[in-house]
Amino acid sequence: MHAQWNDRESLVHPTSAPDYMREEQLRTLQLQRLRAITKHTYDNQQLFRERMDERGVKPEDIQSLEDIRKLPFTRKTDLRDTYPYGLFAVPMNEVVRLHASSGTTGKPIVVAYTKEDIEVWNEVMVRTFACAGLHSGDIIQNAYGYGLFTGGLGAHYGAEALGATVIPISGGNSERQIMVMRDFGTTAICATPSYFLHLIEYAEKMGIDWDEIPLRVGVFGAEPWSDEMREYIEGKTGIKAYDIYGLSEIIGPGVGMACEKQQGLHIFEDHFMIEIVHPVTDQPMPDGEEGELIITTLSKKAMPVMRYRTHDITSIIAEPCECGRTIRRINRIARRSDDMFIIRGVNIFPSQIEAALLRIEQTLPHYQIVLTRDGGMDQMEVQVEVTAKTFSDTVRGVEAVHRQLSDAIAHILGIRVKLTLVEPNTIERSMGKAKRVLDQRS
Amino acid sequence: MKLKQLSVFLENKPGRLRELCAVLAENGINIITLSLADTEQFGILRLIVKKHDQAKELLEKNGFVAKLTDVVAVEVMDEPGGLSSILKIEEESGISVEYMYAFTIKSGEKAVLLFRFDDMDKAVDALQKAGLNILGSVELYQRAEG
Ligand SMILES: [Zn+2]
């Protein structure tokens, strides 16, 4: 069943052609676009122009891709400080759509698209779905929230552009999600991984067997998740779970996507230029080494974002992918530099706790990390819900589970933290993004 | 002859046991006997109720983790030596007790001992051979109701 090399073209969705571009051609295209977008942004975005002038840098100074390092960073605070329209680089009559992301504190950030920007977005979403082997004929249930959030409409129009059938169900109403999945013959679902975990739990409660549902692909993103969680979802439901990457600030979903090889995520480099820098010193990191992902939008006109600090921690995989795509990959983003907290001098990410719990329970239990301050010392407690599977009716049995979980966490973190087994449903459930850390310090 | 016992995980939080009892009472489920094994961290409540399947479902619906396990009920005279003779029988058969609890029945002369052994089938066998009075569910409920 192996496709011949010269047959490959016929297997590739025509929109996906840039995924297979020759490397030097791709770099040439990137440089061309980088120079154009630098000029466009300099001419039309006041904040960028001021910062360039401060540094004495002119758009013409961009002669090679490495010259991108001469450009100033854009930070999330810049988007907030210029709320709502301060970073728009086209007249309002060219803006055809606005989205906004809810900041956890204070003002939201607003992003804008021209007609051409929307076309670029649709294109990268078609290429995203093609990475997951989806095509016309697939029925895609879009459980991302519709509205100001980019996830809903981004996936929606991308799926339509692909030629697939879209079910615009939006998030929430788990019972209906499962009923629709079964009755409409859904073959792919877009959701946050934590919401899909919730659906798995719900289907179990409803007594629905995953064999009754023709679902074969899950496109999961909008929050960091782990390979262990992917294996769990795949084992439980028999679907293939793909990691999608995107940020509203950049375009929405469709910045990057895992392919069937499941070895990192391809970045659609002809539209998004990536760098990795040290999160503290800002020094560029070599391929393969971890640091903060920096993204520059190469094609977006309404609101170009130059060297955006994503806070996402990853590394670039320079080696070519077995799938044949030539666009480079980044490793799965399981951590954000701002999710990190420090306990007894050790850097800790929620994803590490998750990996430890999955290793022991094989399924991801509901858990929460509670941070408190006790006499000037930060303390961390992991609360894990007991499940029918982990509950045995002897004290010794429950204590053994407690010890196993506690040991696995200590093994990964290198320090021992408090672990408490709690009753089911005592940890708040999430419909959208998972909230794993309850910070009670202060 | 084994009995179904309902085990429930409880956090050591005030009021949980009362809430659990209220759920059962509101739904007309009578607790024949119960025993609480608790540690600093958590507790395990073990219950004998008539409608155990219904009780389990109810508790799960109300957010508890519940599990049905087999136990064996032995009726003995409520006098010294009753327990040790049973333990001796099991010890000789190489079976160990995971936990046990007891309650006296209404008439007052007899007591019922409830056991969880590591090997339940072997344990029941040994007790029967020794001529002990093992109670089935019907008999146990009759005794409990006097
Ligand atoms: Zn690939």
PDB file of C-alpha atoms in Angstrom, chain A residues 149-431:
ATOM      1  CA  PHE A 149     -12.658  33.124  19.953  1.00  0.00           C
ATOM      2  CA  THR A 150     -10.716  32.319  16.757  1.00  0.00           C
ATOM      3  CA  GLY A 151     -11.041  28.531  17.191  1.00  0.00           C
ATOM      4  CA  GLY A 152     -14.666  28.191  16.121  1.00  0.00           C
ATOM      5  CA  LEU A 153     -14.773  30.179  12.881  1.00  0.00           C
ATOM      6  CA  GLY A 154     -11.165  29.351  11.982  1.00  0.00           C
ATOM      7  CA  ALA A 155     -11.821  25.617  11.984  1.00  0.00           C
ATOM      8  CA  HIS A 156     -15.255  26.123  10.464  1.00  0.00           C
ATOM      9  CA  TYR A 157     -14.203  27.968   7.308  1.00  0.00           C
ATOM     10  CA  GLY A 158     -11.083  25.837   6.969  1.00  0.00           C
ATOM     11  CA  ALA A 159     -13.189  22.690   6.964  1.00  0.00           C
ATOM     12  CA  GLU A 160     -15.546  24.180   4.391  1.00  0.00           C
ATOM     13  CA  ALA A 161     -12.615  25.231   2.217  1.00  0.00           C
ATOM     14  CA  LEU A 162     -11.336  21.674   2.428  1.00  0.00           C
ATOM     15  CA  GLY A 163     -14.663  20.514   1.033  1.00  0.00           C
ATOM     16  CA  ALA A 164     -15.627  18.575   4.133  1.00  0.00           C
ATOM     17  CA  THR A 165     -19.028  18.690   5.838  1.00  0.00           C
ATOM     18  CA  VAL A 166     -19.010  20.875   8.961  1.00  0.00           C
ATOM     19  CA  ILE A 167     -21.248  20.449  11.970  1.00  0.00           C
ATOM     20  CA  PRO A 168     -21.039  23.852  13.715  1.00  0.00           C
ATOM     21  CA  ILE A 169     -22.011  22.486  17.112  1.00  0.00           C
ATOM     22  CA  SER A 170     -19.702  24.768  19.150  1.00  0.00           C
ATOM     23  CA  GLY A 171     -18.645  23.830  22.684  1.00  0.00           C
ATOM     24  CA  GLY A 172     -20.728  22.515  25.568  1.00  0.00           C
ATOM     25  CA  ASN A 173     -23.779  20.275  25.907  1.00  0.00           C
ATOM     26  CA  SER A 174     -21.882  17.004  26.155  1.00  0.00           C
ATOM     27  CA  GLU A 175     -24.882  14.753  25.756  1.00  0.00           C
ATOM     28  CA  ARG A 176     -25.798  16.397  22.451  1.00  0.00           C
ATOM     29  CA  GLN A 177     -22.168  16.265  21.293  1.00  0.00           C
ATOM     30  CA  ILE A 178     -22.111  12.502  21.725  1.00  0.00           C
ATOM     31  CA  MET A 179     -25.557  11.985  20.245  1.00  0.00           C
ATOM     32  CA  VAL A 180     -24.640  14.066  17.179  1.00  0.00           C
ATOM     33  CA  MET A 181     -21.325  12.270  16.842  1.00  0.00           C
ATOM     34  CA  ARG A 182     -23.129   8.962  16.695  1.00  0.00           C
ATOM     35  CA  ASP A 183     -26.232   9.912  14.713  1.00  0.00           C
ATOM     36  CA  PHE A 184     -24.563  12.218  12.155  1.00  0.00           C
ATOM     37  CA  GLY A 185     -21.681   9.858  11.548  1.00  0.00           C
ATOM     38  CA  THR A 186     -18.980  12.327  12.603  1.00  0.00           C
ATOM     39  CA  THR A 187     -15.547  11.261  11.325  1.00  0.00           C
ATOM     40  CA  ALA A 188     -13.480  14.057  12.879  1.00  0.00           C
ATOM     41  CA  ILE A 189     -13.859  16.363  15.866  1.00  0.00           C
ATOM     42  CA  CYS A 190     -12.177  19.657  16.726  1.00  0.00           C
ATOM     43  CA  ALA A 191     -12.034  20.390  20.451  1.00  0.00           C
ATOM     44  CA  THR A 192      -9.736  21.237  23.309  1.00  0.00           C
ATOM     45  CA  PRO A 193      -8.129  18.043  24.623  1.00  0.00           C
ATOM     46  CA  SER A 194      -9.561  18.595  28.089  1.00  0.00           C
ATOM     47  CA  TYR A 195     -13.059  18.955  26.687  1.00  0.00           C
ATOM     48  CA  PHE A 196     -12.652  15.753  24.696  1.00  0.00           C
ATOM     49  CA  LEU A 197     -11.533  13.968  27.875  1.00  0.00           C
ATOM     50  CA  HIS A 198     -14.728  15.216  29.404  1.00  0.00           C
ATOM     51  CA  LEU A 199     -16.673  13.763  26.447  1.00  0.00           C
ATOM     52  CA  ILE A 200     -14.955  10.394  26.904  1.00  0.00           C
ATOM     53  CA  GLU A 201     -16.055  10.386  30.518  1.00  0.00           C
ATOM     54  CA  TYR A 202     -19.552  11.436  29.519  1.00  0.00           C
ATOM     55  CA  ALA A 203     -19.898   8.761  26.837  1.00  0.00           C
ATOM     56  CA  GLU A 204     -18.940   6.195  29.429  1.00  0.00           C
ATOM     57  CA  LYS A 205     -21.669   7.476  31.717  1.00  0.00           C
ATOM     58  CA  MET A 206     -24.188   7.297  28.859  1.00  0.00           C
ATOM     59  CA  GLY A 207     -23.122   3.726  28.173  1.00  0.00           C
ATOM     60  CA  ILE A 208     -21.974   4.583  24.633  1.00  0.00           C
ATOM     61  CA  ASP A 209     -19.360   2.361  23.076  1.00  0.00           C
ATOM     62  CA  TRP A 210     -16.822   4.139  20.835  1.00  0.00           C
ATOM     63  CA  ASP A 211     -17.326   1.375  18.265  1.00  0.00           C
ATOM     64  CA  GLU A 212     -20.783   2.837  17.609  1.00  0.00           C
ATOM     65  CA  ILE A 213     -19.198   6.136  16.529  1.00  0.00           C
ATOM     66  CA  PRO A 214     -17.370   6.341  13.171  1.00  0.00           C
ATOM     67  CA  LEU A 215     -14.993   9.009  14.520  1.00  0.00           C
ATOM     68  CA  ARG A 216     -11.410   8.451  13.327  1.00  0.00           C
ATOM     69  CA  VAL A 217      -9.645  11.782  13.832  1.00  0.00           C
ATOM     70  CA  GLY A 218      -9.438  14.293  16.658  1.00  0.00           C
ATOM     71  CA  VAL A 219      -7.927  17.735  16.083  1.00  0.00           C
ATOM     72  CA  PHE A 220      -7.019  18.931  19.556  1.00  0.00           C
ATOM     73  CA  GLY A 221      -5.469  22.208  20.593  1.00  0.00           C
ATOM     74  CA  ALA A 222      -5.808  25.622  22.248  1.00  0.00           C
ATOM     75  CA  GLU A 223      -4.080  24.377  25.392  1.00  0.00           C
ATOM     76  CA  PRO A 224      -0.901  22.448  26.157  1.00  0.00           C
ATOM     77  CA  TRP A 225      -1.320  18.683  26.424  1.00  0.00           C
ATOM     78  CA  SER A 226       0.988  15.706  26.573  1.00  0.00           C
ATOM     79  CA  ASP A 227       1.899  12.650  24.494  1.00  0.00           C
ATOM     80  CA  GLU A 228       0.655  10.526  27.366  1.00  0.00           C
ATOM     81  CA  MET A 229      -2.733  12.190  27.059  1.00  0.00           C
ATOM     82  CA  ARG A 230      -2.704  11.553  23.314  1.00  0.00           C
ATOM     83  CA  GLU A 231      -1.985   7.869  23.871  1.00  0.00           C
ATOM     84  CA  TYR A 232      -4.759   7.712  26.402  1.00  0.00           C
ATOM     85  CA  ILE A 233      -7.307   9.299  24.059  1.00  0.00           C
ATOM     86  CA  GLU A 234      -6.243   7.055  21.190  1.00  0.00           C
ATOM     87  CA  GLY A 235      -6.334   3.912  23.321  1.00  0.00           C
ATOM     88  CA  LYS A 236      -9.703   4.728  24.798  1.00  0.00           C
ATOM     89  CA  THR A 237     -11.526   5.723  21.611  1.00  0.00           C
ATOM     90  CA  GLY A 238      -9.563   4.158  18.755  1.00  0.00           C
ATOM     91  CA  ILE A 239      -9.223   7.517  16.989  1.00  0.00           C
ATOM     92  CA  LYS A 240      -5.995   9.223  15.955  1.00  0.00           C
ATOM     93  CA  ALA A 241      -5.446  12.372  17.987  1.00  0.00           C
ATOM     94  CA  TYR A 242      -3.604  15.250  16.307  1.00  0.00           C
ATOM     95  CA  ASP A 243      -2.026  18.219  17.994  1.00  0.00           C
ATOM     96  CA  ILE A 244      -2.948  21.530  16.352  1.00  0.00           C
ATOM     97  CA  TYR A 245      -1.169  24.752  17.207  1.00  0.00           C
ATOM     98  CA  GLY A 246      -2.306  28.304  16.845  1.00  0.00           C
ATOM     99  CA  LEU A 247      -2.661  31.617  18.599  1.00  0.00           C
ATOM    100  CA  SER A 248      -5.253  34.298  18.099  1.00  0.00           C
ATOM    101  CA  GLU A 249      -2.490  36.900  18.122  1.00  0.00           C
ATOM    102  CA  ILE A 250      -0.886  35.229  15.097  1.00  0.00           C
ATOM    103  CA  ILE A 251      -3.956  34.101  13.134  1.00  0.00           C
ATOM    104  CA  GLY A 252      -5.907  31.582  15.242  1.00  0.00           C
ATOM    105  CA  PRO A 253      -5.705  27.813  14.746  1.00  0.00           C
ATOM    106  CA  GLY A 254      -3.589  26.751  11.775  1.00  0.00           C
ATOM    107  CA  VAL A 255      -0.084  27.949  12.655  1.00  0.00           C
ATOM    108  CA  GLY A 256       1.147  24.385  12.985  1.00  0.00           C
ATOM    109  CA  MET A 257      -0.123  20.824  12.957  1.00  0.00           C
ATOM    110  CA  ALA A 258       1.077  17.296  13.679  1.00  0.00           C
ATOM    111  CA  CYS A 259       1.141  14.947  10.687  1.00  0.00           C
ATOM    112  CA  GLU A 260       0.392  11.226  10.675  1.00  0.00           C
ATOM    113  CA  LYS A 261       3.948  10.495  11.846  1.00  0.00           C
ATOM    114  CA  GLN A 262       3.124  12.190  15.162  1.00  0.00           C
ATOM    115  CA  GLN A 263       6.665  13.466  15.617  1.00  0.00           C
ATOM    116  CA  GLY A 264       6.165  17.110  16.385  1.00  0.00           C
ATOM    117  CA  LEU A 265       4.144  19.741  14.551  1.00  0.00           C
ATOM    118  CA  HIS A 266       4.796  21.147  11.102  1.00  0.00           C
ATOM    119  CA  ILE A 267       4.764  24.926  11.001  1.00  0.00           C
ATOM    120  CA  PHE A 268       3.355  26.534   7.876  1.00  0.00           C
ATOM    121  CA  GLU A 269       6.617  28.369   7.416  1.00  0.00           C
ATOM    122  CA  ASP A 270       5.714  30.152   4.204  1.00  0.00           C
ATOM    123  CA  HIS A 271       3.276  32.227   6.302  1.00  0.00           C
ATOM    124  CA  PHE A 272       4.816  32.044   9.774  1.00  0.00           C
ATOM    125  CA  MET A 273       8.482  32.474  10.455  1.00  0.00           C
ATOM    126  CA  ILE A 274       9.719  30.787  13.608  1.00  0.00           C
ATOM    127  CA  GLU A 275      12.674  31.355  15.926  1.00  0.00           C
ATOM    128  CA  ILE A 276      13.600  29.924  19.285  1.00  0.00           C
ATOM    129  CA  VAL A 277      15.170  32.212  21.866  1.00  0.00           C
ATOM    130  CA  HIS A 278      16.239  31.803  25.453  1.00  0.00           C
ATOM    131  CA  PRO A 279      13.226  33.005  27.487  1.00  0.00           C
ATOM    132  CA  VAL A 280      15.398  35.109  29.792  1.00  0.00           C
ATOM    133  CA  THR A 281      18.462  36.200  27.809  1.00  0.00           C
ATOM    134  CA  ASP A 282      16.659  36.418  24.409  1.00  0.00           C
ATOM    135  CA  GLN A 283      19.676  34.723  22.792  1.00  0.00           C
ATOM    136  CA  PRO A 284      18.843  32.593  19.722  1.00  0.00           C
ATOM    137  CA  MET A 285      18.860  28.872  20.510  1.00  0.00           C
ATOM    138  CA  PRO A 286      20.243  26.292  18.097  1.00  0.00           C
ATOM    139  CA  ASP A 287      17.909  23.756  16.448  1.00  0.00           C
ATOM    140  CA  GLY A 288      16.973  20.971  18.832  1.00  0.00           C
ATOM    141  CA  GLU A 289      17.392  23.101  21.934  1.00  0.00           C
ATOM    142  CA  GLU A 290      14.475  24.311  23.994  1.00  0.00           C
ATOM    143  CA  GLY A 291      13.482  27.896  24.335  1.00  0.00           C
ATOM    144  CA  GLU A 292      10.605  30.283  23.755  1.00  0.00           C
ATOM    145  CA  LEU A 293       8.937  30.164  20.365  1.00  0.00           C
ATOM    146  CA  ILE A 294       8.914  33.477  18.496  1.00  0.00           C
ATOM    147  CA  ILE A 295       6.583  33.859  15.512  1.00  0.00           C
ATOM    148  CA  THR A 296       6.470  36.492  12.797  1.00  0.00           C
ATOM    149  CA  THR A 297       3.451  36.654  10.520  1.00  0.00           C
ATOM    150  CA  LEU A 298       4.802  36.840   6.968  1.00  0.00           C
ATOM    151  CA  SER A 299       1.542  37.370   5.083  1.00  0.00           C
ATOM    152  CA  LYS A 300      -0.999  38.994   7.366  1.00  0.00           C
ATOM    153  CA  LYS A 301      -1.816  42.560   6.361  1.00  0.00           C
ATOM    154  CA  ALA A 302      -4.523  43.842   8.703  1.00  0.00           C
ATOM    155  CA  MET A 303      -2.510  43.245  11.822  1.00  0.00           C
ATOM    156  CA  PRO A 304       0.993  41.991  11.175  1.00  0.00           C
ATOM    157  CA  VAL A 305       2.757  40.753  14.302  1.00  0.00           C
ATOM    158  CA  MET A 306       6.514  40.913  14.244  1.00  0.00           C
ATOM    159  CA  ARG A 307       8.575  38.548  16.414  1.00  0.00           C
ATOM    160  CA  TYR A 308       5.738  37.662  18.755  1.00  0.00           C
ATOM    161  CA  ARG A 309       6.757  36.222  22.117  1.00  0.00           C
ATOM    162  CA  THR A 310       4.464  33.233  22.479  1.00  0.00           C
ATOM    163  CA  HIS A 311       5.670  32.102  25.930  1.00  0.00           C
ATOM    164  CA  ASP A 312       5.386  28.582  24.502  1.00  0.00           C
ATOM    165  CA  ILE A 313       8.420  26.443  25.247  1.00  0.00           C
ATOM    166  CA  THR A 314       9.561  24.134  22.456  1.00  0.00           C
ATOM    167  CA  SER A 315      12.453  23.373  20.110  1.00  0.00           C
ATOM    168  CA  ILE A 316      12.850  23.198  16.340  1.00  0.00           C
ATOM    169  CA  ILE A 317      13.223  19.785  14.728  1.00  0.00           C
ATOM    170  CA  ALA A 318      15.475  20.441  11.748  1.00  0.00           C
ATOM    171  CA  GLU A 319      15.562  16.871  10.416  1.00  0.00           C
ATOM    172  CA  PRO A 320      13.181  16.192   7.519  1.00  0.00           C
ATOM    173  CA  CYS A 321       9.917  14.448   8.393  1.00  0.00           C
ATOM    174  CA  GLU A 322       9.170  10.968   7.074  1.00  0.00           C
ATOM    175  CA  CYS A 323       5.848  12.225   5.764  1.00  0.00           C
ATOM    176  CA  GLY A 324       7.652  14.103   2.984  1.00  0.00           C
ATOM    177  CA  ARG A 325       6.733  17.625   4.049  1.00  0.00           C
ATOM    178  CA  THR A 326       9.713  19.953   3.882  1.00  0.00           C
ATOM    179  CA  ILE A 327       8.363  22.631   6.203  1.00  0.00           C
ATOM    180  CA  ARG A 328      10.098  22.263   9.551  1.00  0.00           C
ATOM    181  CA  ARG A 329       8.589  20.987  12.751  1.00  0.00           C
ATOM    182  CA  ILE A 330       8.595  22.032  16.379  1.00  0.00           C
ATOM    183  CA  ASN A 331       8.242  19.669  19.300  1.00  0.00           C
ATOM    184  CA  ARG A 332       4.888  19.356  21.025  1.00  0.00           C
ATOM    185  CA  ILE A 333       4.277  22.337  23.267  1.00  0.00           C
ATOM    186  CA  ALA A 334       3.608  20.889  26.664  1.00  0.00           C
ATOM    187  CA  ARG A 335       4.742  23.904  28.607  1.00  0.00           C
ATOM    188  CA  ARG A 336       4.360  27.624  28.650  1.00  0.00           C
ATOM    189  CA  SER A 337       6.960  29.786  30.274  1.00  0.00           C
ATOM    190  CA  ASP A 338       4.191  31.531  32.207  1.00  0.00           C
ATOM    191  CA  ASP A 339       2.654  28.230  33.450  1.00  0.00           C
ATOM    192  CA  MET A 340       5.833  27.490  35.296  1.00  0.00           C
ATOM    193  CA  PHE A 341       6.049  27.868  39.024  1.00  0.00           C
ATOM    194  CA  ILE A 342       8.920  27.302  41.390  1.00  0.00           C
ATOM    195  CA  ILE A 343       8.724  25.160  44.505  1.00  0.00           C
ATOM    196  CA  ARG A 344      11.781  24.755  46.709  1.00  0.00           C
ATOM    197  CA  GLY A 345      13.942  26.066  43.909  1.00  0.00           C
ATOM    198  CA  VAL A 346      12.680  23.539  41.355  1.00  0.00           C
ATOM    199  CA  ASN A 347      10.976  24.664  38.137  1.00  0.00           C
ATOM    200  CA  ILE A 348       7.676  22.826  37.812  1.00  0.00           C
ATOM    201  CA  PHE A 349       5.224  22.622  34.931  1.00  0.00           C
ATOM    202  CA  PRO A 350       1.699  21.192  35.276  1.00  0.00           C
ATOM    203  CA  SER A 351       2.407  18.887  32.325  1.00  0.00           C
ATOM    204  CA  GLN A 352       5.006  17.046  34.408  1.00  0.00           C
ATOM    205  CA  ILE A 353       2.393  16.199  37.020  1.00  0.00           C
ATOM    206  CA  GLU A 354       0.062  15.060  34.274  1.00  0.00           C
ATOM    207  CA  ALA A 355       2.686  12.751  32.797  1.00  0.00           C
ATOM    208  CA  ALA A 356       3.321  11.187  36.214  1.00  0.00           C
ATOM    209  CA  LEU A 357      -0.382  10.606  36.889  1.00  0.00           C
ATOM    210  CA  LEU A 358      -0.923   9.068  33.468  1.00  0.00           C
ATOM    211  CA  ARG A 359       2.003   6.733  33.940  1.00  0.00           C
ATOM    212  CA  ILE A 360       0.393   5.234  37.035  1.00  0.00           C
ATOM    213  CA  GLU A 361      -3.290   5.346  36.262  1.00  0.00           C
ATOM    214  CA  GLN A 362      -3.102   4.848  32.480  1.00  0.00           C
ATOM    215  CA  THR A 363      -6.033   7.215  32.325  1.00  0.00           C
ATOM    216  CA  LEU A 364      -5.794  10.848  33.196  1.00  0.00           C
ATOM    217  CA  PRO A 365      -7.630  11.406  36.462  1.00  0.00           C
ATOM    218  CA  HIS A 366      -9.053  14.802  37.284  1.00  0.00           C
ATOM    219  CA  TYR A 367      -6.384  16.598  39.204  1.00  0.00           C
ATOM    220  CA  GLN A 368      -5.493  20.028  40.444  1.00  0.00           C
ATOM    221  CA  ILE A 369      -2.358  21.659  41.706  1.00  0.00           C
ATOM    222  CA  VAL A 370      -2.913  23.917  44.701  1.00  0.00           C
ATOM    223  CA  LEU A 371      -0.224  26.443  45.553  1.00  0.00           C
ATOM    224  CA  THR A 372      -0.183  27.956  49.006  1.00  0.00           C
ATOM    225  CA  ARG A 373       2.272  29.971  51.062  1.00  0.00           C
ATOM    226  CA  ASP A 374       3.131  28.785  54.509  1.00  0.00           C
ATOM    227  CA  GLY A 375       5.473  30.874  56.605  1.00  0.00           C
ATOM    228  CA  GLY A 376       7.086  32.456  53.554  1.00  0.00           C
ATOM    229  CA  MET A 377       7.602  29.072  51.884  1.00  0.00           C
ATOM    230  CA  ASP A 378       5.658  28.124  48.777  1.00  0.00           C
ATOM    231  CA  GLN A 379       3.913  24.810  49.144  1.00  0.00           C
ATOM    232  CA  MET A 380       2.383  22.641  46.488  1.00  0.00           C
ATOM    233  CA  GLU A 381      -0.310  20.053  46.841  1.00  0.00           C
ATOM    234  CA  VAL A 382      -1.563  17.742  44.108  1.00  0.00           C
ATOM    235  CA  GLN A 383      -5.184  16.714  44.509  1.00  0.00           C
ATOM    236  CA  VAL A 384      -6.252  13.665  42.555  1.00  0.00           C
ATOM    237  CA  GLU A 385      -9.780  12.367  42.298  1.00  0.00           C
ATOM    238  CA  VAL A 386     -10.313   8.747  43.244  1.00  0.00           C
ATOM    239  CA  THR A 387     -11.987   6.730  40.512  1.00  0.00           C
ATOM    240  CA  ALA A 388     -13.837   3.422  40.570  1.00  0.00           C
ATOM    241  CA  LYS A 389     -10.697   1.922  39.068  1.00  0.00           C
ATOM    242  CA  THR A 390      -8.246   3.197  41.647  1.00  0.00           C
ATOM    243  CA  PHE A 391     -10.497   2.682  44.655  1.00  0.00           C
ATOM    244  CA  SER A 392     -10.086  -0.625  46.384  1.00  0.00           C
ATOM    245  CA  ASP A 393     -11.985  -1.263  49.564  1.00  0.00           C
ATOM    246  CA  THR A 394      -8.980  -1.846  51.755  1.00  0.00           C
ATOM    247  CA  VAL A 395      -6.964   0.862  53.479  1.00  0.00           C
ATOM    248  CA  ARG A 396      -3.827  -0.854  52.271  1.00  0.00           C
ATOM    249  CA  GLY A 397      -5.055  -0.759  48.665  1.00  0.00           C
ATOM    250  CA  VAL A 398      -5.857   2.965  48.752  1.00  0.00           C
ATOM    251  CA  GLU A 399      -2.570   3.714  50.455  1.00  0.00           C
ATOM    252  CA  ALA A 400      -0.714   1.776  47.764  1.00  0.00           C
ATOM    253  CA  VAL A 401      -2.315   3.934  45.043  1.00  0.00           C
ATOM    254  CA  HIS A 402      -1.433   7.038  47.024  1.00  0.00           C
ATOM    255  CA  ARG A 403       2.175   5.921  47.340  1.00  0.00           C
ATOM    256  CA  GLN A 404       2.504   5.004  43.650  1.00  0.00           C
ATOM    257  CA  LEU A 405       1.196   8.393  42.538  1.00  0.00           C
ATOM    258  CA  SER A 406       3.322  10.236  45.036  1.00  0.00           C
ATOM    259  CA  ASP A 407       6.447   8.281  44.008  1.00  0.00           C
ATOM    260  CA  ALA A 408       5.846   8.888  40.303  1.00  0.00           C
ATOM    261  CA  ILE A 409       5.563  12.642  40.873  1.00  0.00           C
ATOM    262  CA  ALA A 410       8.666  12.686  43.083  1.00  0.00           C
ATOM    263  CA  HIS A 411      10.525  10.742  40.403  1.00  0.00           C
ATOM    264  CA  ILE A 412       9.713  13.291  37.696  1.00  0.00           C
ATOM    265  CA  LEU A 413      10.097  16.457  39.774  1.00  0.00           C
ATOM    266  CA  GLY A 414      12.999  15.395  41.907  1.00  0.00           C
ATOM    267  CA  ILE A 415      11.228  16.639  45.026  1.00  0.00           C
ATOM    268  CA  ARG A 416       8.403  15.142  47.040  1.00  0.00           C
ATOM    269  CA  VAL A 417       5.177  17.119  47.251  1.00  0.00           C
ATOM    270  CA  LYS A 418       1.957  16.603  49.156  1.00  0.00           C
ATOM    271  CA  LEU A 419      -0.597  14.426  47.398  1.00  0.00           C
ATOM    272  CA  THR A 420      -4.197  14.114  48.481  1.00  0.00           C
ATOM    273  CA  LEU A 421      -6.795  11.716  47.160  1.00  0.00           C
ATOM    274  CA  VAL A 422     -10.138  13.440  46.914  1.00  0.00           C
ATOM    275  CA  GLU A 423     -13.673  12.319  46.168  1.00  0.00           C
ATOM    276  CA  PRO A 424     -14.960  12.383  42.599  1.00  0.00           C
ATOM    277  CA  ASN A 425     -16.362  15.617  41.160  1.00  0.00           C
ATOM    278  CA  THR A 426     -14.728  17.766  43.804  1.00  0.00           C
ATOM    279  CA  ILE A 427     -12.386  19.360  41.253  1.00  0.00           C
ATOM    280  CA  GLU A 428     -13.967  21.902  38.970  1.00  0.00           C
ATOM    281  CA  ARG A 429     -14.662  20.662  35.424  1.00  0.00           C
ATOM    282  CA  SER A 430     -13.658  22.707  32.441  1.00  0.00           C
ATOM    283  CA  MET A 431     -15.604  23.166  29.247  1.00  0.00           C
TER     284      MET A 431
END
